[in-house]
XYZ file of C-alpha atoms in Angstrom:
538
model
C 0.000 0.000 0.000
C 2.886 2.324 0.791
C 4.271 1.888 -2.723
C 1.085 3.351 -4.193
C 2.101 6.735 -2.822
C 4.814 8.712 -4.626
C 7.996 8.651 -2.547
C 9.307 11.985 -3.743
C 6.502 14.042 -5.326
C 7.386 17.078 -7.426
C 6.743 20.605 -6.105
C 4.096 21.048 -8.814
C 2.289 17.932 -7.621
C 2.412 19.101 -3.995
C 1.141 22.577 -4.868
C -1.713 21.203 -6.955
C -2.784 18.839 -4.164
C -2.476 21.652 -1.619
C -4.529 24.128 -3.661
C -7.338 21.670 -4.432
C -7.413 20.466 -0.833
C -7.583 24.003 0.552
C -10.337 24.957 -1.890
C -12.381 21.888 -1.005
C -11.951 22.204 2.780
C -12.605 25.945 2.840
C -15.723 25.600 0.697
C -16.988 22.694 2.780
C -16.372 24.622 6.023
C -18.287 27.643 4.739
C -21.186 25.415 3.663
C -21.263 23.739 7.103
C -21.214 27.052 8.977
C -23.856 28.587 6.718
C -26.044 25.509 7.206
C -25.620 25.705 10.970
C -26.501 29.407 10.998
C -29.493 28.748 8.747
C -30.659 26.094 11.193
C -30.416 28.566 14.080
C -32.345 31.184 12.112
C -35.019 28.648 11.165
C -35.330 27.568 14.794
C -35.580 31.183 15.973
C -38.376 32.194 13.641
C -40.248 28.919 13.984
C -43.258 28.974 16.315
C -42.464 25.455 17.533
C -41.684 24.989 21.234
C -40.223 21.520 21.571
C -39.455 21.111 25.245
C -41.669 21.603 28.303
C -38.910 23.497 30.131
C -39.020 26.131 27.390
C -42.594 26.834 28.440
C -41.489 27.173 32.049
C -38.653 29.575 31.244
C -40.962 31.673 29.057
C -43.769 31.853 31.625
C -41.568 32.566 34.640
C -39.416 35.129 32.788
C -42.466 37.172 31.808
C -44.228 36.701 35.167
C -41.075 37.982 36.894
C -40.449 40.941 34.585
C -44.039 42.018 33.961
C -46.038 40.805 36.981
C -43.311 40.934 39.671
C -43.533 37.234 40.527
C -40.690 35.868 42.689
C -38.262 33.694 40.742
C -37.911 31.130 43.539
C -41.025 30.714 45.616
C -41.124 28.967 49.001
C -41.847 25.252 49.394
C -45.416 25.861 50.617
C -46.267 28.591 48.126
C -49.607 28.131 46.302
C -47.894 28.841 42.942
C -45.773 25.920 41.746
C -43.366 26.947 38.985
C -39.798 27.076 40.352
C -36.954 25.274 38.578
C -33.442 25.991 39.803
C -31.955 27.720 36.805
C -29.887 30.771 37.676
C -31.613 34.178 37.847
C -29.866 35.580 34.770
C -31.579 33.077 32.473
C -34.962 34.515 33.449
C -33.695 38.092 33.620
C -32.095 37.990 30.154
C -35.118 36.245 28.617
C -37.511 38.641 30.357
C -35.600 41.717 29.212
C -35.719 40.554 25.584
C -39.466 39.925 25.884
C -39.979 43.353 27.443
C -37.809 45.232 24.937
C -39.376 43.723 21.834
C -42.664 41.989 22.583
C -43.756 38.859 24.447
C -43.899 36.303 21.647
C -42.257 33.018 20.727
C -39.549 34.201 18.320
C -38.298 36.854 20.750
C -38.241 34.134 23.389
C -35.701 32.207 21.299
C -33.542 35.191 20.430
C -31.087 35.128 23.404
C -30.035 31.497 22.858
C -29.812 32.033 19.083
C -27.496 35.017 19.523
C -25.479 33.077 22.115
C -24.884 30.209 19.686
C -23.887 32.520 16.835
C -21.514 34.593 18.974
C -20.033 31.382 20.421
C -18.883 30.414 16.933
C -17.501 33.918 16.350
C -15.598 33.753 19.627
C -14.205 30.282 18.862
C -13.085 31.464 15.440
C -11.272 34.398 17.057
C -9.540 32.115 19.583
C -8.379 29.626 16.955
C -7.282 32.406 14.612
C -5.191 34.012 17.360
C -3.414 30.764 18.238
C -3.311 29.302 14.703
C -4.473 31.109 11.546
C -7.660 32.044 9.686
C -7.688 28.929 7.522
C -7.469 26.595 10.499
C -9.975 28.719 12.414
C -12.555 28.384 9.633
C -12.217 24.594 9.470
C -12.129 23.943 13.201
C -15.082 26.234 13.881
C -17.074 24.342 11.252
C -16.134 21.037 12.873
C -17.159 22.304 16.330
C -20.537 23.327 14.913
C -20.930 19.692 13.802
C -19.982 18.492 17.278
C -22.677 20.724 18.774
C -25.293 19.067 16.579
C -24.168 15.590 17.644
C -25.421 15.957 21.208
C -28.798 15.697 22.821
C -32.083 14.089 21.941
C -33.495 12.910 18.637
C -34.539 16.461 17.746
C -31.091 17.919 18.227
C -28.857 19.369 20.868
C -30.234 21.045 23.967
C -28.162 24.122 23.135
C -30.955 24.920 20.683
C -33.539 25.012 23.463
C -34.498 27.939 25.696
C -32.267 27.031 28.609
C -29.024 28.276 30.105
C -26.769 25.881 28.141
C -26.213 28.095 25.072
C -25.464 31.123 27.246
C -22.967 29.190 29.375
C -21.283 27.880 26.236
C -20.918 31.447 24.936
C -19.295 32.666 28.132
C -16.904 29.721 28.402
C -15.789 30.560 24.850
C -15.382 34.182 25.947
C -13.473 32.959 29.015
C -10.925 31.204 26.815
C -10.654 34.320 24.655
C -9.987 36.321 27.819
C -7.064 34.235 29.092
C -5.162 34.328 25.794
C -5.090 38.149 25.897
C -1.728 39.713 26.700
C -3.326 42.791 28.228
C -3.896 42.111 31.940
C -6.833 44.507 32.260
C -8.652 42.994 29.299
C -8.048 39.480 30.604
C -9.273 40.447 34.084
C -12.460 42.139 32.897
C -13.445 39.532 30.301
C -12.757 36.509 32.502
C -14.473 38.026 35.546
C -17.530 38.894 33.458
C -17.671 35.475 31.790
C -17.187 33.591 35.043
C -19.686 35.698 36.991
C -22.465 35.333 34.432
C -21.877 31.580 33.998
C -21.717 31.055 37.763
C -25.066 32.813 38.089
C -26.630 30.829 35.245
C -25.582 27.518 36.790
C -23.618 27.165 39.993
C -21.702 24.130 38.695
C -20.308 26.283 35.853
C -17.395 26.958 38.215
C -15.940 23.670 36.949
C -15.724 24.926 33.360
C -13.571 27.875 34.413
C -10.985 26.106 36.574
C -8.613 25.477 33.618
C -8.905 29.121 32.565
C -8.045 30.367 36.030
C -4.988 28.117 36.042
C -3.912 29.769 32.782
C -4.554 33.206 34.255
C -2.457 32.273 37.289
C 0.482 31.033 35.205
C 0.382 34.059 32.904
C -0.487 36.949 35.230
C 0.102 35.752 38.779
C -1.886 34.967 41.911
C -3.115 38.484 42.705
C -4.878 39.011 39.383
C -6.325 35.492 39.564
C -7.820 36.079 43.023
C -9.174 39.488 42.017
C -10.824 38.005 38.943
C -12.276 35.085 40.891
C -13.750 37.244 43.648
C -15.022 39.793 41.122
C -16.762 37.014 39.205
C -18.402 35.634 42.336
C -19.623 39.092 43.387
C -20.962 39.720 39.898
C -22.712 36.349 39.948
C -24.390 37.122 43.277
C -25.544 40.638 42.381
C -28.928 39.591 40.872
C -29.896 38.224 44.296
C -30.089 41.816 45.517
C -33.401 42.055 43.664
C -36.260 41.800 46.206
C -38.031 39.123 44.142
C -34.952 36.884 43.867
C -34.495 35.064 47.163
C -31.057 33.510 47.556
C -32.350 31.547 50.558
C -35.096 29.890 48.508
C -32.631 29.372 45.653
C -30.249 27.465 47.930
C -33.117 25.438 49.425
C -34.359 24.379 46.001
C -30.778 23.706 44.917
C -30.253 21.341 47.855
C -33.403 19.311 47.187
C -32.372 18.744 43.558
C -29.749 16.341 44.896
C -32.645 13.899 45.285
C -32.875 13.501 41.507
C -30.886 10.284 41.768
C -27.911 8.866 39.859
C -28.557 7.094 36.546
C -26.091 4.492 35.262
C -27.191 4.860 31.617
C -26.448 8.604 31.816
C -23.012 7.829 33.274
C -22.220 5.506 30.358
C -23.398 8.094 27.854
C -21.284 10.788 29.542
C -18.205 8.563 29.509
C -18.671 7.878 25.792
C -19.145 11.584 25.151
C -16.016 12.439 27.123
C -13.951 9.957 25.123
C -15.335 11.442 21.915
C -14.465 15.007 22.983
C -10.947 14.053 24.089
C -10.230 11.804 21.086
C -8.639 14.586 18.995
C -6.199 15.344 21.832
C -5.453 11.641 22.302
C -4.875 11.239 18.577
C -2.568 14.219 18.260
C -0.523 13.348 21.370
C -0.018 9.741 20.210
C 0.992 11.014 16.779
C 3.482 13.442 18.347
C 4.875 10.692 20.570
C 5.535 8.502 17.515
C 7.076 11.347 15.526
C 9.164 13.156 18.115
C 9.413 11.721 21.628
C 11.639 14.520 23.081
C 9.206 17.149 21.808
C 6.287 15.088 23.142
C 7.742 14.965 26.669
C 8.542 18.688 26.561
C 5.007 19.679 25.552
C 3.277 17.296 27.968
C 5.419 18.589 30.824
C 4.437 22.187 30.040
C 0.739 21.242 29.968
C 0.620 18.643 32.736
C -0.991 20.848 35.402
C -3.516 22.141 32.879
C -4.441 18.556 32.035
C -4.781 17.699 35.739
C -7.253 20.552 36.282
C -9.093 19.817 33.027
C -9.487 16.145 33.928
C -10.727 17.064 37.405
C -13.309 19.447 35.927
C -14.351 16.790 33.435
C -14.691 14.052 36.060
C -16.780 16.274 38.330
C -18.973 17.316 35.401
C -19.516 13.663 34.435
C -20.840 12.936 37.927
C -23.157 15.971 37.881
C -24.334 15.153 34.355
C -25.301 11.637 35.478
C -28.015 12.933 37.799
C -31.674 12.655 36.835
C -32.704 15.355 34.370
C -29.099 16.034 33.320
C -27.154 14.494 30.426
C -24.176 14.761 28.112
C -25.014 18.346 27.121
C -23.439 19.408 30.427
C -20.084 18.464 28.874
C -20.431 20.895 25.961
C -19.045 23.944 27.858
C -15.837 21.940 28.406
C -15.101 22.224 24.666
C -13.203 25.552 24.958
C -11.077 24.108 27.764
C -10.318 21.016 25.677
C -9.683 23.130 22.593
C -6.830 25.134 24.142
C -4.254 22.301 24.577
C -5.375 20.807 21.274
C -4.505 24.051 19.488
C -1.068 24.154 21.115
C -0.392 20.551 20.139
C -1.740 21.155 16.645
C 0.923 23.825 16.100
C 3.546 21.125 16.589
C 1.917 18.012 15.156
C -0.797 17.713 12.490
C -1.967 14.116 12.016
C -3.558 14.974 8.652
C -0.353 16.501 7.227
C -0.159 14.969 3.756
C 3.305 16.409 3.077
C 4.861 14.621 6.035
C 3.329 11.391 4.835
C 4.998 11.797 1.441
C 8.278 13.232 2.725
C 11.556 11.445 2.040
C 12.253 11.265 5.771
C 9.071 9.291 6.338
C 9.987 6.888 3.554
C 13.171 6.006 5.376
C 11.115 5.330 8.516
C 8.414 2.817 7.500
C 7.055 2.450 11.028
C 6.626 6.198 11.354
C 4.923 6.344 7.987
C 2.559 3.517 8.891
C 1.695 5.206 12.185
C 0.923 8.422 10.291
C -1.340 6.545 7.900
C -3.155 5.012 10.882
C -3.506 8.479 12.448
C -4.964 9.829 9.209
C -7.446 6.942 9.002
C -8.587 7.454 12.610
C -8.853 11.233 12.172
C -10.846 10.880 8.953
C -13.095 8.285 10.580
C -13.793 10.710 13.439
C -14.573 13.508 10.980
C -16.850 11.340 8.832
C -18.651 9.942 11.900
C -19.207 13.441 13.284
C -20.397 14.817 9.947
C -22.775 11.904 9.402
C -24.219 12.050 12.926
C -24.537 15.842 12.776
C -26.233 15.601 9.403
C -28.851 13.213 10.759
C -29.498 15.433 13.777
C -29.599 18.503 11.571
C -32.331 16.931 9.434
C -34.364 16.107 12.543
C -33.935 19.645 13.889
C -35.058 21.134 10.572
C -38.062 18.805 10.428
C -39.190 19.563 13.964
C -38.917 23.305 13.522
C -40.744 23.096 10.180
C -43.853 21.762 11.906
C -46.866 24.036 11.464
C -48.240 24.889 14.911
C -50.103 28.013 13.802
C -53.465 26.366 14.461
C -52.565 25.734 18.117
C -51.328 29.301 18.579
C -54.348 30.765 16.788
C -56.610 28.615 18.937
C -55.077 30.028 22.119
C -55.344 33.577 20.777
C -58.997 32.948 19.941
C -59.659 31.763 23.504
C -57.892 34.805 24.951
C -59.829 37.215 22.745
C -63.131 35.451 23.486
C -62.726 35.707 27.268
C -60.689 38.872 27.879
C -62.111 39.444 31.346
C -61.597 35.901 32.632
C -58.429 34.522 34.199
C -57.234 31.518 32.208
C -54.721 28.832 33.158
C -53.191 25.912 31.270
C -54.226 22.538 32.639
C -52.982 19.079 31.785
C -54.558 15.917 30.420
C -52.658 12.743 29.514
C -49.107 12.341 28.270
C -50.225 12.137 24.630
C -51.540 15.713 24.795
C -48.663 17.140 26.824
C -47.009 18.908 23.867
C -49.993 21.273 23.622
C -49.125 22.636 27.079
C -45.717 23.833 25.831
C -47.497 26.970 24.622
C -48.830 27.871 28.083
C -46.600 30.940 28.158
C -48.979 32.651 25.709
C -51.548 32.758 28.524
C -49.025 34.361 30.890
C -47.964 36.822 28.165
C -51.610 37.966 28.110
C -51.493 38.796 31.833
C -53.013 35.615 33.267
C -51.783 34.242 36.599
C -49.194 31.482 36.773
C -50.386 28.869 39.260
C -48.817 25.556 38.229
C -46.161 24.473 35.740
C -45.847 20.853 34.636
C -42.067 20.867 34.173
C -41.528 22.339 37.650
C -44.005 19.921 39.233
C -42.126 16.954 37.775
C -38.888 18.111 39.387
C -40.628 18.838 42.689
C -42.334 15.474 42.850
C -39.051 13.701 42.055
C -37.448 15.632 44.907
C -40.193 14.493 47.297
C -42.106 17.789 47.359
C -45.824 17.413 46.674
C -48.404 20.059 45.816
C -49.311 21.852 49.095
C -52.756 22.472 50.529
C -52.554 26.174 49.676
C -52.518 25.306 45.963
C -55.688 23.262 46.403
C -57.256 26.219 48.185
C -56.432 28.472 45.227
C -57.896 25.835 42.936
C -61.131 25.588 44.904
C -61.451 29.389 45.126
C -61.380 29.607 41.307
C -58.350 31.857 41.091
C -58.273 30.720 37.466
C -61.807 31.119 36.212
C -61.064 28.940 33.176
C -58.739 25.972 32.806
C -57.720 24.734 29.367
C -57.548 20.928 29.247
C -56.013 19.500 26.022
C -58.488 17.409 24.042
C -58.034 13.769 23.046
C -58.903 14.090 19.382
C -62.491 15.333 19.309
C -63.192 14.153 22.848
C -62.662 15.935 26.145
C -59.306 15.138 27.680
C -59.127 13.561 31.121
C -58.247 16.462 33.458
C -54.856 16.321 35.159
C -54.073 12.691 34.259
C -50.481 13.567 33.275
C -47.680 11.230 34.405
C -44.258 12.337 35.607
C -41.447 11.980 33.046
C -39.102 10.711 35.750
C -39.156 7.007 36.556
C -41.216 5.229 37.778
C -43.590 7.712 36.048
C -46.100 8.271 38.879
C -49.236 10.389 38.390
C -48.171 14.028 38.488
C -51.369 15.184 40.209
C -52.794 13.547 43.316
C -56.304 12.188 43.480
C -57.109 14.980 45.947
C -56.015 17.600 43.415
C -58.116 16.034 40.658
C -61.121 15.702 42.905
C -60.842 19.339 43.993
C -60.742 20.375 40.353
C -63.802 18.279 39.415
C -65.766 19.639 42.384
C -65.190 23.244 41.347
C -65.007 23.220 37.532
C -67.138 21.921 34.681
C -66.614 21.676 30.899
C -68.750 24.171 28.950
C -66.976 24.963 25.698
C -64.558 23.400 23.245
C -62.004 25.065 21.021
C -60.074 23.270 18.312
C -57.508 21.793 20.709
C -58.811 22.456 24.217
C -61.813 21.893 26.427
C -62.633 24.996 28.450
C -63.477 24.134 32.049
C -65.267 27.001 33.800
C -65.559 27.638 37.509
C -68.996 26.373 38.557
C -69.639 29.494 40.622
C -68.953 31.876 37.748
C -71.015 32.675 34.693
C -69.387 33.201 31.326
């Protein structure tokens, strides 16, 4: 097989191969990035809300900004909507809704911008350490990696959660620590760390490698100042009177009851191996090519690798809890990227010229090892591209779904009963997707009493619906409840099961009985049965 390759190719041959290869790779990278951006734009302007947590974030963000609801209510509060995302997720989402208008596409705008600016930031980092050509190709490959994660309909970074925002600020954190200017590094890293820490308390782990770099480059004093500044910045939103840090900590503690799932651990371990495979490949290739250089580079990076591996191991454990998953590993990508870029400056497994060089011909074992490295690297690229392509098709299909009839139906209900308070109820699991649009009711000024996504977390943590909620239900605080229909038939009120195993009924028999004693079905829309308070006329 080795004899099939020219042992001493002419300069003209090398230049022709180089030019065609560069043209192909650059064109392919641009196509990939444009496709990824098009997917983000399609997702942003689509009316589809895929995940039930998106409905929770939308409802709570608007209720906080517009109706002055507390972000984290107490355990015995009649309203049941708290999920322990950091305050800034709701604040940022709420500000966008307030500045533009409370609707679905504005709701998706912060995460869309975060994803786009993440790619810009990664390109800038790679360009600074390498060059523009490498930056274009690696950024395109990372966009494929992003698509490889998550559920059948694509990566959770596309959803209205904190993940995309955290990913953006970890990318910005890496950009900060490669700056030579101390002031710029201090400000950018403090800002990135503080916001990420607020969005998710475990985001501290993603920044440990960056703070090691800051320490080695600028000393202990600047590192401590940046760390403390970030923590203070992250705690500042809790000064708001409707953001209770005490309740936040209480809810945070009870989430430890989510349990540890072995199948999530296996998935996280596979994901970790996949993310670290490029570094493994390039270090093995360097070791085969130049052992003295290999030992020199590894020695200079050993403490960074120790911290990175610690952060990764801790993240794997956290991501194996109920409700978590491999998407928690995505913000580690910037930390993994940094040593890869340094190694890539020394050793490039896909270097065709080294493979054909006269020196490699005189070292058959080295040449064979390089061929093996190329095969493994190409296999990784093809696997990633194929998997990302499949996920990209699913994402496009899901966000192409026409949900205008559901949205129009809710608007019709709101316009038909402008003086009635309306809440979103629940039926069976098969109709659950209709409740994802419950935020439209809150956008119209209706009260937020219960949220299915929050109730699932609470029940899993051993916290049931309190008596005060039943009292609000029996007093007809919501004069109308919308119960999703089963086809043309009335849906069974509040028969929803919990997503978490062993999938118990989400609503107690007492809750259902209280509802049936105080409400009755009087009207039907296209997708919902309208249950009116028995004591109220229409």
